[in-house]
CSV table of C-alpha atoms in Angstrom, one decimal:
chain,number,residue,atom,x,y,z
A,760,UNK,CA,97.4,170.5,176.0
A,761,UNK,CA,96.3,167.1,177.1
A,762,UNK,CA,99.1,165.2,175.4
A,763,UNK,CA,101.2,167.7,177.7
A,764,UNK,CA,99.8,166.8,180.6
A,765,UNK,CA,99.5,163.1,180.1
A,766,UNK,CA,103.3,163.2,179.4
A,767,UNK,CA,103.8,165.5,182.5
A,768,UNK,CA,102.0,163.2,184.5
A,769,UNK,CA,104.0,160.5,183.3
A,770,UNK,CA,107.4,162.0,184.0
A,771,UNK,CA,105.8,163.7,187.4
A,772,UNK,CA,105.1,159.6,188.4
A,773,UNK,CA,107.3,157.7,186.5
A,774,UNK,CA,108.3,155.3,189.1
A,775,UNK,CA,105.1,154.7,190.1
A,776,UNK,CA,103.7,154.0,187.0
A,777,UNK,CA,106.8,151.6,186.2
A,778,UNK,CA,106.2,149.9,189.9
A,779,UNK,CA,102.4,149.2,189.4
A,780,UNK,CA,103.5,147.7,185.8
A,781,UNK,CA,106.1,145.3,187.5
A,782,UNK,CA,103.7,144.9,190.2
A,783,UNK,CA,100.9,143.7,187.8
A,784,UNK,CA,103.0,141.7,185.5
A,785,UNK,CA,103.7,139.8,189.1
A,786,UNK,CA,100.3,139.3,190.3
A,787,UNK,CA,99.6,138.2,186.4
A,788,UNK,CA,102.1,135.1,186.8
A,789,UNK,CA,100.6,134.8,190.1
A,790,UNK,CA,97.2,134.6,189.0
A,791,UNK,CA,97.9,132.4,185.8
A,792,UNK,CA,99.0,129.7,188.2
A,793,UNK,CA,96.7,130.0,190.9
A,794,UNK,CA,93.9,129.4,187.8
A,795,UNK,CA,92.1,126.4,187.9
A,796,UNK,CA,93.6,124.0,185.5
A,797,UNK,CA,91.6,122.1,183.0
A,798,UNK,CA,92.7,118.9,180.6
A,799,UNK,CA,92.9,118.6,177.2
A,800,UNK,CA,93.5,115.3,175.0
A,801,UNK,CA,93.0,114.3,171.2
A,802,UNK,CA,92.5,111.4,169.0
A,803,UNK,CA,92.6,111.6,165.2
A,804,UNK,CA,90.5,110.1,162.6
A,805,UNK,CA,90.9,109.3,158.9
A,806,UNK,CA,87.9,109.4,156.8
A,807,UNK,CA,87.7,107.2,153.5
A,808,UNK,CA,85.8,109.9,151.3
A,809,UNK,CA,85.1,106.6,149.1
A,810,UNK,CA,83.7,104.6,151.3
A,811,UNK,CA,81.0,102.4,150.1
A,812,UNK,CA,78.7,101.6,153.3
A,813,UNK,CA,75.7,100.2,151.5
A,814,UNK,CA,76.1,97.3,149.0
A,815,UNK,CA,75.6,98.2,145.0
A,816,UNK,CA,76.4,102.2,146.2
A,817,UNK,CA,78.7,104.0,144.1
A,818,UNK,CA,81.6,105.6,145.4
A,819,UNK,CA,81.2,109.6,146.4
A,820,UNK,CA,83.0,111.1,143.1
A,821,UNK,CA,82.5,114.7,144.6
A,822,UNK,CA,85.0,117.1,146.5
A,823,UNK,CA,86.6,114.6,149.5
A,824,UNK,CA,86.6,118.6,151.3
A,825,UNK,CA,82.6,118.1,151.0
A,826,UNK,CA,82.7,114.6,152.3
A,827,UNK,CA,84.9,115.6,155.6
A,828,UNK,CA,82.2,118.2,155.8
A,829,UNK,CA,79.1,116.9,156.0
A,830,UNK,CA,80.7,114.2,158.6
A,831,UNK,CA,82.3,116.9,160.6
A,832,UNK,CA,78.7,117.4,161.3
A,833,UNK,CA,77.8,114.3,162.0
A,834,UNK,CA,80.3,113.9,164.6
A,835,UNK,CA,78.8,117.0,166.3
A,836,UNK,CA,74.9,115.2,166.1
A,837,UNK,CA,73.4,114.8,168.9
A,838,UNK,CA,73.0,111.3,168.3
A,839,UNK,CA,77.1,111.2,168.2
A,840,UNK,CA,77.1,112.2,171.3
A,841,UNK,CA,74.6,109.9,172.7
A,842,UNK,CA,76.4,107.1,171.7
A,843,UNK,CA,80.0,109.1,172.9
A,844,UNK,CA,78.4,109.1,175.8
A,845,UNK,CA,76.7,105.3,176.5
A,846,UNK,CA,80.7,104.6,176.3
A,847,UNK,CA,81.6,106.2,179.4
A,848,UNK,CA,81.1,105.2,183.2
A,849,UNK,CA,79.8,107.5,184.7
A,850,UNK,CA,77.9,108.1,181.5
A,851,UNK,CA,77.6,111.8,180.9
A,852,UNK,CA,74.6,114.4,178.5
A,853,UNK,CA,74.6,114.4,175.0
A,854,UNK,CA,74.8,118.3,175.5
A,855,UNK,CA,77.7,117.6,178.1
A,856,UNK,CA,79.6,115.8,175.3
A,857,UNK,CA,78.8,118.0,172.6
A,858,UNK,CA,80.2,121.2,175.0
A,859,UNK,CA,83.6,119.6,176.2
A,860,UNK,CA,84.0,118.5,172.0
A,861,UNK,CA,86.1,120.6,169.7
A,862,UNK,CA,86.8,119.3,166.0
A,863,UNK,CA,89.6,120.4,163.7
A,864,UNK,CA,90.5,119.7,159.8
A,865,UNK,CA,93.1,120.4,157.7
A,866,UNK,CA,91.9,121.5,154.6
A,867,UNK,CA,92.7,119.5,151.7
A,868,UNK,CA,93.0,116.6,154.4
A,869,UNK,CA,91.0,113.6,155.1
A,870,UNK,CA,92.3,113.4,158.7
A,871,UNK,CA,90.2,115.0,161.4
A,872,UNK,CA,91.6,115.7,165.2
A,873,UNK,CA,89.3,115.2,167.9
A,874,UNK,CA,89.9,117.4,171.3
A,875,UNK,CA,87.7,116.5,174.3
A,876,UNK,CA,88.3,118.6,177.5
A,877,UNK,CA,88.1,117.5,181.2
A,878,UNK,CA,88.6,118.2,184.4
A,879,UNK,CA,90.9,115.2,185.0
A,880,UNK,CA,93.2,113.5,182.6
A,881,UNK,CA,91.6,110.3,182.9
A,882,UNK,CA,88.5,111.8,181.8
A,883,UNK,CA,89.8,114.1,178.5
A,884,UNK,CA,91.3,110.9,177.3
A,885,UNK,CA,88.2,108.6,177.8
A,886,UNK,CA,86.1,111.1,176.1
A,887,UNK,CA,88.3,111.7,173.3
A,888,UNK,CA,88.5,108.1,173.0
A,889,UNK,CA,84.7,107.3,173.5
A,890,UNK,CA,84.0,110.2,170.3
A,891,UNK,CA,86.4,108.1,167.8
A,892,UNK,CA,85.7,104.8,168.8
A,893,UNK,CA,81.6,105.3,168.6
A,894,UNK,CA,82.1,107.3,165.2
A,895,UNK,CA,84.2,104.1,163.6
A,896,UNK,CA,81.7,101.4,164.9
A,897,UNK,CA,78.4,103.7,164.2
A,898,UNK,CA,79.9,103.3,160.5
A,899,UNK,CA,80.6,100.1,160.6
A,900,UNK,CA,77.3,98.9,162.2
A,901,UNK,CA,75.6,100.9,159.7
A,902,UNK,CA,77.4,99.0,157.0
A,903,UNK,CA,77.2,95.5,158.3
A,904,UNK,CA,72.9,96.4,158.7
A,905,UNK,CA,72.7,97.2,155.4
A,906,UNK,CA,74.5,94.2,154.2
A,907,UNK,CA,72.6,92.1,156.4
A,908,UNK,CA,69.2,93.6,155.4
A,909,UNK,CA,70.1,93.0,151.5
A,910,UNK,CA,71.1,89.4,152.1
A,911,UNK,CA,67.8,88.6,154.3
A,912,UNK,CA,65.5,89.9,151.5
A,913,UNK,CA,67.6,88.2,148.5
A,914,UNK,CA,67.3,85.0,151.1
A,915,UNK,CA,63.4,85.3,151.0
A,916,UNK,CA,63.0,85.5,147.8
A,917,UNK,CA,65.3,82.4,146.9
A,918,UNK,CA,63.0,80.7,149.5
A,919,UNK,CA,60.0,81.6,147.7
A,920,UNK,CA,61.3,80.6,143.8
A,921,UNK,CA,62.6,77.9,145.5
A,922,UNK,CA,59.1,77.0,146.3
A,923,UNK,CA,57.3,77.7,143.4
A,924,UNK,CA,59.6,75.1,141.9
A,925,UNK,CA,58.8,72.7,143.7
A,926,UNK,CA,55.2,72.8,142.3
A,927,UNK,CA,55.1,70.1,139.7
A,928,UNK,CA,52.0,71.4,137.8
A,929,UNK,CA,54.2,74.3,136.8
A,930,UNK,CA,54.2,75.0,132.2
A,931,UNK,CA,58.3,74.2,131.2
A,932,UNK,CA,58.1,77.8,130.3
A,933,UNK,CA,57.6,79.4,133.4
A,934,UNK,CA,59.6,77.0,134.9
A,935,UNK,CA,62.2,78.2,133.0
A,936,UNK,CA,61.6,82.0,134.0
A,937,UNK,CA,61.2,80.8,137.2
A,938,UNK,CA,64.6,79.2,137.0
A,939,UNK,CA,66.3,82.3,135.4
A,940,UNK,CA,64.9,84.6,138.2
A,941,UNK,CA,66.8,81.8,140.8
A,942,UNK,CA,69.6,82.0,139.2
A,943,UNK,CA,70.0,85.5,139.6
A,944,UNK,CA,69.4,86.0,143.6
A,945,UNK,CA,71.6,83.1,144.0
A,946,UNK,CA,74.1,85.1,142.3
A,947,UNK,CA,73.5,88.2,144.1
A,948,UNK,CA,74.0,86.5,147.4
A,949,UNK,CA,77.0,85.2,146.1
A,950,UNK,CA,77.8,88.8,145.4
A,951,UNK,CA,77.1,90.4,148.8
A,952,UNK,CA,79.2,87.5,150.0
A,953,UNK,CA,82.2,88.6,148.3
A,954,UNK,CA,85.2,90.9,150.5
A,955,UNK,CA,84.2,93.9,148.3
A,956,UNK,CA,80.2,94.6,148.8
A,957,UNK,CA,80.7,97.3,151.4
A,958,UNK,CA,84.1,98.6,152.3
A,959,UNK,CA,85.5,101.4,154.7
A,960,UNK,CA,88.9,102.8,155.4
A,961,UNK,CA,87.8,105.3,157.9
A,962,UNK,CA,89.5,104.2,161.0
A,963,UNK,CA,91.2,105.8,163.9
A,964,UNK,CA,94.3,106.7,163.4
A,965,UNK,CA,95.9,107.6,166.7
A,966,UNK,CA,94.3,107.4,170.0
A,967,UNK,CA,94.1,109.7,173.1
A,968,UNK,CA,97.0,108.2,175.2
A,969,UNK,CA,98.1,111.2,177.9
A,970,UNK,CA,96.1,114.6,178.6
A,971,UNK,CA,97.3,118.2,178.3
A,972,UNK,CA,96.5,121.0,181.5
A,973,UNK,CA,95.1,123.9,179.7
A,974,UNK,CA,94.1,127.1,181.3
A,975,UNK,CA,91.4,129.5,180.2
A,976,UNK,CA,94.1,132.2,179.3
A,977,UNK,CA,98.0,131.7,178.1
A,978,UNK,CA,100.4,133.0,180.8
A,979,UNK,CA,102.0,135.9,178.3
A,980,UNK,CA,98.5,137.1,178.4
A,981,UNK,CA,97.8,136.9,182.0
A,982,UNK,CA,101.0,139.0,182.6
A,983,UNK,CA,100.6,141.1,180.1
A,984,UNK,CA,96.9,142.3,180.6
A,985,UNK,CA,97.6,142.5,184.8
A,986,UNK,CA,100.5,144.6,183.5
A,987,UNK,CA,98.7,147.1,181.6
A,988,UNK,CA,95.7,147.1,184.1
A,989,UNK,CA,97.7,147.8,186.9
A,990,UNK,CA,99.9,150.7,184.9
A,991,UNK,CA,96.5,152.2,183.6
A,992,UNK,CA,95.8,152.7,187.2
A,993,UNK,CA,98.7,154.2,188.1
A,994,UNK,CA,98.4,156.3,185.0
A,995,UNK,CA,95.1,157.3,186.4
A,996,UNK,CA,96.5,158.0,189.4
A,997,UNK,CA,99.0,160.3,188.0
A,998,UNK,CA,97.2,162.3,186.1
A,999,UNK,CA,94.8,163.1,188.6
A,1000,UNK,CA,97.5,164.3,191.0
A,1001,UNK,CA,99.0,166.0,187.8
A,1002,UNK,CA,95.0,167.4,187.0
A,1003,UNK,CA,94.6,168.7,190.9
A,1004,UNK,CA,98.5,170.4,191.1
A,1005,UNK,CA,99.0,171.1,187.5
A,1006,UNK,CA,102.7,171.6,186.6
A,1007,UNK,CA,104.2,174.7,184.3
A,1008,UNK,CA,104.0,172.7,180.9
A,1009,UNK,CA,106.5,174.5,179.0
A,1010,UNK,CA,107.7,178.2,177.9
A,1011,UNK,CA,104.7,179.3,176.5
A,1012,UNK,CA,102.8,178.8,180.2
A,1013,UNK,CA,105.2,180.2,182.2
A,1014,UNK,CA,104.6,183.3,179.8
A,1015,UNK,CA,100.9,183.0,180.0
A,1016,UNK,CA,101.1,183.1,183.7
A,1017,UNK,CA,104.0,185.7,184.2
A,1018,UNK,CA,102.9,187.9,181.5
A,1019,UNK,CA,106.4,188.3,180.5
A,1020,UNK,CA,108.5,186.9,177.9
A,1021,UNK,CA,111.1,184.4,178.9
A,1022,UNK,CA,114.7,186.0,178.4
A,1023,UNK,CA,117.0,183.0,178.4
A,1024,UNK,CA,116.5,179.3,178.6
A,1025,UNK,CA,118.9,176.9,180.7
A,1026,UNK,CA,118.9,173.4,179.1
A,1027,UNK,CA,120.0,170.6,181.5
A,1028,UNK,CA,121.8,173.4,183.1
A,1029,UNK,CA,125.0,172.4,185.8
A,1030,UNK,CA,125.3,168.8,184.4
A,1031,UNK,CA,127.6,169.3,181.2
A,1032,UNK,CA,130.2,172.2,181.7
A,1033,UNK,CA,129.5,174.7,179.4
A,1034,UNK,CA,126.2,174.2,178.9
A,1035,UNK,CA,125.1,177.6,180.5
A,1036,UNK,CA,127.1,179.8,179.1
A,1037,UNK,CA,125.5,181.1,176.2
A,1038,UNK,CA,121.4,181.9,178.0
A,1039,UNK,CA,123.7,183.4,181.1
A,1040,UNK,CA,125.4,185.5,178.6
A,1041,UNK,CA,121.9,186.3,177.1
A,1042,UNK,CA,121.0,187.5,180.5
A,1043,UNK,CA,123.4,189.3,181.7
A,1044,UNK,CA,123.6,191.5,178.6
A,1045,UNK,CA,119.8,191.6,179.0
A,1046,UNK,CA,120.3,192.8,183.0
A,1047,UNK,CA,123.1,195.4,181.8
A,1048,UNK,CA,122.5,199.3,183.5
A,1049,UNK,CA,121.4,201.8,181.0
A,1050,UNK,CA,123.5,204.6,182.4
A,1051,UNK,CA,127.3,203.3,185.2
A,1052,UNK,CA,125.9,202.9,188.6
A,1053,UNK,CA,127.6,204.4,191.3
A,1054,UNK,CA,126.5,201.5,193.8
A,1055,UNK,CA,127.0,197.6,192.7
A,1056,UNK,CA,124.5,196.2,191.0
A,1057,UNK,CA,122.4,193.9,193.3
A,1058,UNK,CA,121.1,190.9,191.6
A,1059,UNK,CA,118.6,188.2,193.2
A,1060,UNK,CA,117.9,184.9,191.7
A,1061,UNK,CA,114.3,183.8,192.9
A,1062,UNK,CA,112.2,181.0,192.5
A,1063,UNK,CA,108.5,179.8,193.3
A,1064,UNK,CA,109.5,176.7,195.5
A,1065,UNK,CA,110.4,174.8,192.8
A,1066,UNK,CA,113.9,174.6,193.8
A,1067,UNK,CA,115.4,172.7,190.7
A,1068,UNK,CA,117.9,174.4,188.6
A,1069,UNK,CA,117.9,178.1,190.7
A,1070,UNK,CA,121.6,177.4,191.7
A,1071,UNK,CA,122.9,176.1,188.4
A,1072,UNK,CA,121.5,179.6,187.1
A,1073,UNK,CA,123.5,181.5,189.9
A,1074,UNK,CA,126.3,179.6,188.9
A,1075,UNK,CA,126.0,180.4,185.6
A,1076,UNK,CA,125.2,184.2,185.9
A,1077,UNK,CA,128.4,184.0,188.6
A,1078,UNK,CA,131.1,182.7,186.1
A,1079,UNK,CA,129.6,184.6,183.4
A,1080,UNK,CA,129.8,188.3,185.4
A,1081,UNK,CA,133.4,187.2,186.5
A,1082,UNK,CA,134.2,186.4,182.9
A,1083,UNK,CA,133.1,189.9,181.4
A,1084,UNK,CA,135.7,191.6,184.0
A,1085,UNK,CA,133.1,192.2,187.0
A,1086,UNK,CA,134.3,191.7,190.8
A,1087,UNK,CA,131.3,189.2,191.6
A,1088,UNK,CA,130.2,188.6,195.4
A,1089,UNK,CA,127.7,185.5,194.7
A,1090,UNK,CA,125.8,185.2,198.5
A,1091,UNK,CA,124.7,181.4,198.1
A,1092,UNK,CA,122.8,180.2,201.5
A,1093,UNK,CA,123.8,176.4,201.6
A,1094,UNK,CA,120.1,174.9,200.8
A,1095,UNK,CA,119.5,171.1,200.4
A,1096,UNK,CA,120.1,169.9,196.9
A,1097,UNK,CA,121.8,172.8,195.5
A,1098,UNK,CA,125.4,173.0,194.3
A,1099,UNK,CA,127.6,174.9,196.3
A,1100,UNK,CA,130.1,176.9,194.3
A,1101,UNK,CA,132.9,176.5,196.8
A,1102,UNK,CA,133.1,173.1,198.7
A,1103,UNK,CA,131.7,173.5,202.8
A,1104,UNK,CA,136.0,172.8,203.6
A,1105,UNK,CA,137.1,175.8,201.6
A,1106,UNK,CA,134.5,178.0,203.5
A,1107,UNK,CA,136.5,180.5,206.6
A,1108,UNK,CA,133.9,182.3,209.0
A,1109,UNK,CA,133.5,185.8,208.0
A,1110,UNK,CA,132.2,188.5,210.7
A,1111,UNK,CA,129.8,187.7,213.8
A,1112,UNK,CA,126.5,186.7,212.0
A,1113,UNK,CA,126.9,182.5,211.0
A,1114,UNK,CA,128.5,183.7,207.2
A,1115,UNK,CA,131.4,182.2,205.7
A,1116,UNK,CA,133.7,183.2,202.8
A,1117,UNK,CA,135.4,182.0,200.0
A,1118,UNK,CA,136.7,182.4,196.4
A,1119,UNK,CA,136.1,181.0,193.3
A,1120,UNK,CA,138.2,181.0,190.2
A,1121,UNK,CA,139.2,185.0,189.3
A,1122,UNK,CA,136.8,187.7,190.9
A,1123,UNK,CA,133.9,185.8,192.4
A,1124,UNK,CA,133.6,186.3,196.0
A,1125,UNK,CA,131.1,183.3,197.6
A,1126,UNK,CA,129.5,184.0,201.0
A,1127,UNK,CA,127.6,181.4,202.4
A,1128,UNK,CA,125.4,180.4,205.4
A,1129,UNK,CA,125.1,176.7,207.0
A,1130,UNK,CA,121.8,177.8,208.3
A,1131,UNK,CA,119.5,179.3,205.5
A,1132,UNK,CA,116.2,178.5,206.9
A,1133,UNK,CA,116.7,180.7,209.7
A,1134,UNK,CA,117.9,183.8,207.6
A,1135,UNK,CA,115.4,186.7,208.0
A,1136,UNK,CA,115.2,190.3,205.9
A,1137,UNK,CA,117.2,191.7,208.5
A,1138,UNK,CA,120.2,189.1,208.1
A,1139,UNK,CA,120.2,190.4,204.3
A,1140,UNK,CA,119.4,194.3,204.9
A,1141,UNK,CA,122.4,194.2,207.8
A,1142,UNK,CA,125.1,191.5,205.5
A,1143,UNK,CA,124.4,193.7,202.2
A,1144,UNK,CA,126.9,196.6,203.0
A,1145,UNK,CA,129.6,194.6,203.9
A,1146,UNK,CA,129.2,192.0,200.5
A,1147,UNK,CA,129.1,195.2,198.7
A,1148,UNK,CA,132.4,196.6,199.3
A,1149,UNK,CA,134.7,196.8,196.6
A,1150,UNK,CA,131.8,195.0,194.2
A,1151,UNK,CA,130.8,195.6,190.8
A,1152,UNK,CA,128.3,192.8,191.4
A,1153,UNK,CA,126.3,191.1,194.2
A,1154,UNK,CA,124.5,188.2,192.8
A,1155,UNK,CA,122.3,186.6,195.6
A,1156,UNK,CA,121.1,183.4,195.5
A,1157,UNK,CA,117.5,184.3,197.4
A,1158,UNK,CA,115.2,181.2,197.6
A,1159,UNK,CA,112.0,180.9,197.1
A,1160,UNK,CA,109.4,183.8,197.6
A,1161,UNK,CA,107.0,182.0,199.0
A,1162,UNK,CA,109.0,180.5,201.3
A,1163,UNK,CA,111.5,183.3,203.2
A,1164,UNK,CA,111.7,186.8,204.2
A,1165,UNK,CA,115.1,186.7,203.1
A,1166,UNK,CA,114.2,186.3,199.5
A,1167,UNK,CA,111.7,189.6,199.7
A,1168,UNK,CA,114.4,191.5,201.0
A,1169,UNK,CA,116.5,190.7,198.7
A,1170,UNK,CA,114.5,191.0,195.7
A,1171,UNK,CA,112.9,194.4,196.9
A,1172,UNK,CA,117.1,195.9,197.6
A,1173,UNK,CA,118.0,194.5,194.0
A,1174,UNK,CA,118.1,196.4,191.1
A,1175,UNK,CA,117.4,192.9,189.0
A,1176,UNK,CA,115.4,190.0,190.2
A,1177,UNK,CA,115.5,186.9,188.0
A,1178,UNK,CA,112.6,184.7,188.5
A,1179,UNK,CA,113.9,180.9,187.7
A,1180,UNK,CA,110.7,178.4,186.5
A,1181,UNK,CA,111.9,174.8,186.5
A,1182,UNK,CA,109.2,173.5,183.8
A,1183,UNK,CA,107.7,170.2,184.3
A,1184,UNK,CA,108.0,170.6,188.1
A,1185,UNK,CA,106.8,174.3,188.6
A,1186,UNK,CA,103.1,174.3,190.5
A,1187,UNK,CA,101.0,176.3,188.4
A,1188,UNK,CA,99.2,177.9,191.3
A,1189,UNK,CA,102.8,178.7,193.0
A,1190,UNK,CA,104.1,180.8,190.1
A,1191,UNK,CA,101.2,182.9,190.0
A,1192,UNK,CA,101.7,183.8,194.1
A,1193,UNK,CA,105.2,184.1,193.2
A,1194,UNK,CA,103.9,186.4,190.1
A,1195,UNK,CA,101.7,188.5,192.9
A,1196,UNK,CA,104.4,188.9,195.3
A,1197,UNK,CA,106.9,190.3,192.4
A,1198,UNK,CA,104.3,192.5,191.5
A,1199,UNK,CA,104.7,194.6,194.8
A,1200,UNK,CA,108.1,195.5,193.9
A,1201,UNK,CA,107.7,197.9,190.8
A,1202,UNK,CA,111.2,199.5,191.4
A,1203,UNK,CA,112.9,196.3,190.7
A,1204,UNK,CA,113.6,195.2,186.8
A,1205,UNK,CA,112.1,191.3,186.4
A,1206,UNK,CA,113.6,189.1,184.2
A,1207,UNK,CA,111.9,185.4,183.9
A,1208,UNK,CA,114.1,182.3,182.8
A,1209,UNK,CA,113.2,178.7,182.7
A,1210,UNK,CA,115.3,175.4,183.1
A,1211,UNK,CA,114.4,172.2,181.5
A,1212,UNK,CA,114.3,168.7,183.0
């Protein structure tokens, strides 16, 4: 039941719905670029997983992924970003640094991409800049103190054998040791003096040249969640109007409300020729006398105000009636939106009372009226001997219930009255009057069919 009524509601307000969606998706691209745009810019590092930064260290012989790591982390210290930051004029937070900073690897790589955001150009790319630049000289300063602090102690203590050398009461022996222990700071300075005591490849491989605009949300996503917002309020909107004037959801309703079974079911009908033949056969053989009448048989097709589809069914039951042998008289009041069986040009005035006349392929008789909204009972009960004569058939095209005298009197003179239900645009709540009003007309046989969209 609810999936019925969400798809009523949809078909009910399709354009509305599809509207709102365009509507959105417009205001989305509208929105995206009215955004306020920020900057984004990158520099990338290399990192020399065997590094050695401290003079006699042995080269990390570990996973290089663990090495890129651990100074993935240190790029993201606080202390980073202090020195980031003492590179930049005006010279922002630590925390400011460390909240405009994003860092990405490759895994299995040793290069590292730095992406600093601004609200300027000028600014992403000095921050980007500032991040690599104080990473590679924090490692290089760190390496040059260590070699320094290595090469100051080994000076000392050459200073201070060099001393204790000079002291002539020295034994030969221990001035031999003493000697010995020379020799080998002097060769350890010479040592740290050599190109390879500390060595470091990490460098920075490209700089941050031009800055990105970036904007907090991509534009196929700013269209397409305006697009669905805006439709899920029109959806919204629909079903509420479909919740408050519920619709005739199908055949099973319309026999829940009517309390009758549906006789005959008109697909589509009047848009492909042929298509209403066999439910118009259904019915007629369903509307056939019990015993010969000796007056024509006075049929009126009805409807509930729901106009759609009651003339295709005339038509229909008209050809059908003709078909079988029967001399038809089809009385179709010229309403907005229906079909007229015989073109307004083809029409000749017939008697003193507004009708006109005309014929239709072999035995159908059409009387019509250019003025059906003022037709009264009395037009029918006063136009209903003359259509009669020579008949086998009077098939009147009444209206709605609900909406004319014309149609009572014609459904209380008939012998059959055919209610027509258009689902998907039948109001619930008109049927049943419609149901009420048939119910005060116990001599006429009701037969209830339905068209579909």
């Amino acid at each position: 039941m609810e999936l019925q009524l969400l798809a009523q509601a949809v078909r009910r307000s399709f354009v509305l719905i599809v509207t709102c969606v365009v509507l959105g998706a417009a205001l989305g691209t509208a929105a995206w670029r009215l955004l306020p745009a920020g900057y984004e810019a990158s520099a990338v590092l290399v990192m020399d997983s065997t590094a050695v930064t401290v003079p006699g260290q042995a080269p990390f012989a570990g996973d290089p992924e663990r090495y890129v790591t651990g100074e993935l982390e240190s790029l993201q210290s606080f202390s980073a970003a202090t020195a980031a930051a003492q590179l930049l004029d005006p010279s922002p937070t630590a925390r400011q640094v460390l909240s405009d900073l994003r860092l990405s690897h490759v895994t299995g790589s040793d290069v590292v991409t730095v992406t600093a955001a601004a609200d300027s150009p000028a600014d992403a790319v000095a921050l980007a800049n500032a991040v690599v630049d104080s990473y590679v000289d924090r490692r290089a300063e760190a390496a040059q103190s260590a070699l320094d602090g290595q090469r100051a102690a080994l000076q000392d203590q050459a200073g201070e054998l060099t001393d204790r050398l000079a002291d002539e009461a020295l034994s030969p022996s221990l001035a031999s040791a003493l000697q010995t222990q020379y020799a080998q700071v002097a060769s350890d300075l010479a040592e740290l003096s050599l190109p390879g005591a500390v060595r470091d490849a990490t460098r920075v491989a490209d700089g941050a040249r031009e800055a990105a605009a970036v904007r907090p949300v991509s534009l196929p996503l700013s269209v397409l969640g305006a697009a669905a917002l805006c439709g899920l309020v029109a959806l919204l909107v629909a079903v509420t109007r479909a919740v408050r004037r519920p619709r005739v959801a199908g055949e099973w309703r319309v026999e829940e409300l009517t309390g009758r079974p549906v006789e005959a079911v008109f697909r589509r009908a009047g848009r492909r020729p042929g298509r209403g033949v066999a439910p118009a056969t259904r019915l007629v053989a369903l509307m056939e006398p019990v015993e010969p009448e000796d007056s024509p048989l006075v049929i009126s097709v009805c409807d509930a105000g729901a106009a759609r589809g009651r003339s295709a069914v005339v038509s229909a039951l008209a050809s059908r009636l003709a078909a079988e042998g029967r001399r038809v008289v089809a009385v179709t009041p010229r309403r907005p939106g229906d079909r007229p069986l015989v073109p307004q040009a083809e029409l000749a005035v017939h008697g003193d009372r507004g009708w006109q006349s005309g014929t239709v392929g072999t035995g159908v008789t059409v009387f019509s009226h250019p003025e059906p909204g003022e037709l009264t009972a009395e037009d029918f009960v006063k136009a209903l001997p003359d259509w009669s004569n020579g008949a086998d058939v009077v098939l009147v095209d009444a209206g709605s219930l609900l909406d004319s005298t014309f149609a009572g009197a014609a459904v209380r003179a008939s012998g059959r009255a055919v209610l027509v239900v258009p689902v998907g645009d039948q109001v619930e709540a008109d049927l049943r009057l419609a149901v009420d009003v048939l119910a005060t007309m116990p001599g006429t046989r009701q037969h209830v069919v339905v068209t579909t969209p």
